[in-house]
Amino acid sequence: MEIVKCWIEHPIRNLDQTFEYASETHISQGCRVLIPFRNRQLIGFVESSKPMEETLKAYEKRNGFSLKKIEGVLDNEPLITEELHDLAFYMREITLSTTISCFQAMLPSVVKPSTHHKKAVVERWVKVSDEKCSLTPKQLEAYLTVSQAGELPYSVLRKNYPNIARVLIEKKALVVFTKEKQAVSSSLSITPSPYALNQEQKQAVEEILSSDDTVFLLKGVTGSGKTEVYFQLAQKVLEEGRQVLFLVPEIGLTPMMIDRVSKRFGSYLAVYHSGLSAQEKYEQYQLVHHGKAGIVVGTRSAVFLPFENLGLIIMDEEHDGSYKQDSQPSYHTRDIAMFRCRYNQAKLILGSATPSLDSYARALKHVYHLVTLNHRVNDTLPHIHIVNMKEAMEEGQNEMISDALRDGIALRLKNREQVIILLNRRGYYSLLKCRKCQQVLKCPHCDLAMSYHKEGRIMKCHTCGYQMRVPRICPSCQSSQGFTTYGYGTQKLHDQVHTMFPEARIIRMDADTTGKKNAHHDLLQAFGNKEADILIGTQMIAKGLDYPSVTLVGIVNGDEGLNRTDYRSCETTFDLLMQAAGRSGRSETAGEVILQVNDPLHYAVTCAASSDYDSFFTQEMAYRHAVMAPPYTYLISITVSSTNPKRCSEMALKIQREISGDFKTGGVIELLRKKDLYRNRILLKGRNLEIMRNAVSNWLDSQKNKPEGVRIDVNPLVLD
Ligand code: ADP
Ligand code: ZN
Ligand code: ZN
């Protein structure tokens, strides 16, 4: 008899411990098992299985409880490796979450240790049997096909030998067995780079390869050929027989990167992002697990794949906020990637034109090894013009498209070049106000304005997704005088551009047009094939795109992000402007950028306009120092949410009273209601993250009842 310790899928914090069960057989760590728990059957995740050194009776007597038996084993082999097991514990420590939630975050949904489990799809396969039987020539041909292949999916055999396949099984010449459906990959085939590296690129590659450091920050202006540097490093690692993980911040960037990677390294490749179905994800997971993929292109969650032999992680656009997970465990991909590289003696390359303040500050202190690319491959930075929209509108120019932008578009259309226009807001109007009481039409579930979407004439809440028709009477004052409209999003911009340039072919790319599977890929491919002249979109078009015939980028409402009260709003605005500007003039033709703003003198705008990261860094660091914000301090945000506003604020006050130490515990801040939940936040701020973490962790351990609706975010990137 074995004693098996299991983690249980249970959101309750004080159940974050293992439970013991008995089993006749040994079960490996990381397998899922069915276990009885409080009159229910739950799924457990095996932590350990050890032979019992006494009889079951003796054990039960000594411990004072009866040991229940495992009711079933769900996996033949462990789902995670030893490394991932250790990583779960590390993640639990740094994010202050439960162990089981860390395992959950790591596994593809079909095999998550959750109570509602779906099964991985199995396929029927055939192989030849030992039975002797007489066959017709055609049957023999089919039989030999199977015999030569060793084994074959039944569907493949049936396709080639429609009726014969079934007969062979009836005759018992073939036997059927089941196997988990698998994705296919092929072996490594490297196509050499189409061009020689320039001096800077060569130096960067050599410096990284010859160094023993683990973490590198590759700071390279947009268009400096960072991707080529990544590929050279990847090639070296692949040739050594080790695996490479290539992380991109957004699913929208995966099609282009997959395309570039597969042209270079063939289909010795796995892909992992949220656009895949649960089954597809599982298949890709297994490809990596069984070492059948050398290079993986993926978003955030790909950092948990069970690599056998990891040699390199590349984190492209490392500053991007989507590398941080919102829900618990709210980990940052960078921390996980660092753990994995240390564990595997692999290298981590953080790449960006606009590194996060934290990363650059660390690189300057030599915590990370800094490598820079200062020149664009074509050696021409785009010309950036700032348009002051307040002045432009006083002169009677169009509120969305200034005269400068209009003329710029006209010129590109004439020259048959392409244009990208960025507006980081979707929908048609951004808000509707009652003509009588002047109240903004808000989401019934959140305290936030709803946006008008012309397609379907509906109001959408961009926070919770709630939709409704424009009401005939005002929900606040019951008047039927109607609403006035304010602000605009990509839909209205599209209409405006179309009105100005009826002959131009326009593609719009935002969350509304990319909901369908492969939509990102299809829209970008169409633009890449020059099936459109103008690409209009939200931030999803600002990053990574590399289209040589784009010579004009227009940025509409470029400084809108500065209105946010977040401590990082200048940084994110600067990043967005720099990234968007970087899409222009990437080949021989010099690029132009027209930046429409309301505050042309703000340093986030002026530094972006002169493509001057270092000057932005200096000014922003001075501001962060003045307000003692990260990276000068660490933050832990604790958010309480509840449908009951009183319970919410009581809980928040209790936390504020009870968590204290050698750091600052801020007052309770009431946040806007979201998805019917009232929300209160307490912010801890201090110079020693360990002390802060311990204080929160001790508080959690001291709670007899589970603290309901409490969300903890260590190093939060957004405070809303
Ligand atoms: P980044 O990622 O730094 O913005 P990319 O890697 O996308 O830049 O490179 C920008 C463009 O320059 C791409 O079209 C790429 O194919 C091209 N390129 C990169 N390196 C070279 C080189 N050594 N010689 C010629 N073209 C290059
Ligand atoms: Zn009203
Ligand atoms: Zn809402």
Short mmCIF file of C-alpha atoms and ligand atoms in Angstrom, two decimals, residues 443-446 448 461-466 675, ligand 3:
data_model
loop_
_atom_site.label_atom_id
_atom_site.label_comp_id
_atom_site.label_asym_id
_atom_site.label_seq_id
_atom_site.Cartn_x
_atom_site.Cartn_y
_atom_site.Cartn_z
CA CYS A 443 -23.20 50.21 -18.05
CA PRO A 444 -25.80 48.83 -15.63
CA HIS A 445 -23.10 46.48 -14.25
CA CYS A 446 -20.12 48.85 -14.10
CA LEU A 448 -18.32 53.17 -16.69
CA CYS A 461 -19.39 48.08 -22.20
CA HIS A 462 -15.71 47.57 -22.99
CA THR A 463 -15.08 46.37 -19.45
CA CYS A 464 -17.63 43.60 -18.96
CA GLY A 465 -18.85 43.11 -22.52
CA TYR A 466 -22.50 43.90 -21.69
CA LYS A 675 -19.31 43.56 -13.42
ZN ZN B 3 -19.96 46.77 -17.85
#
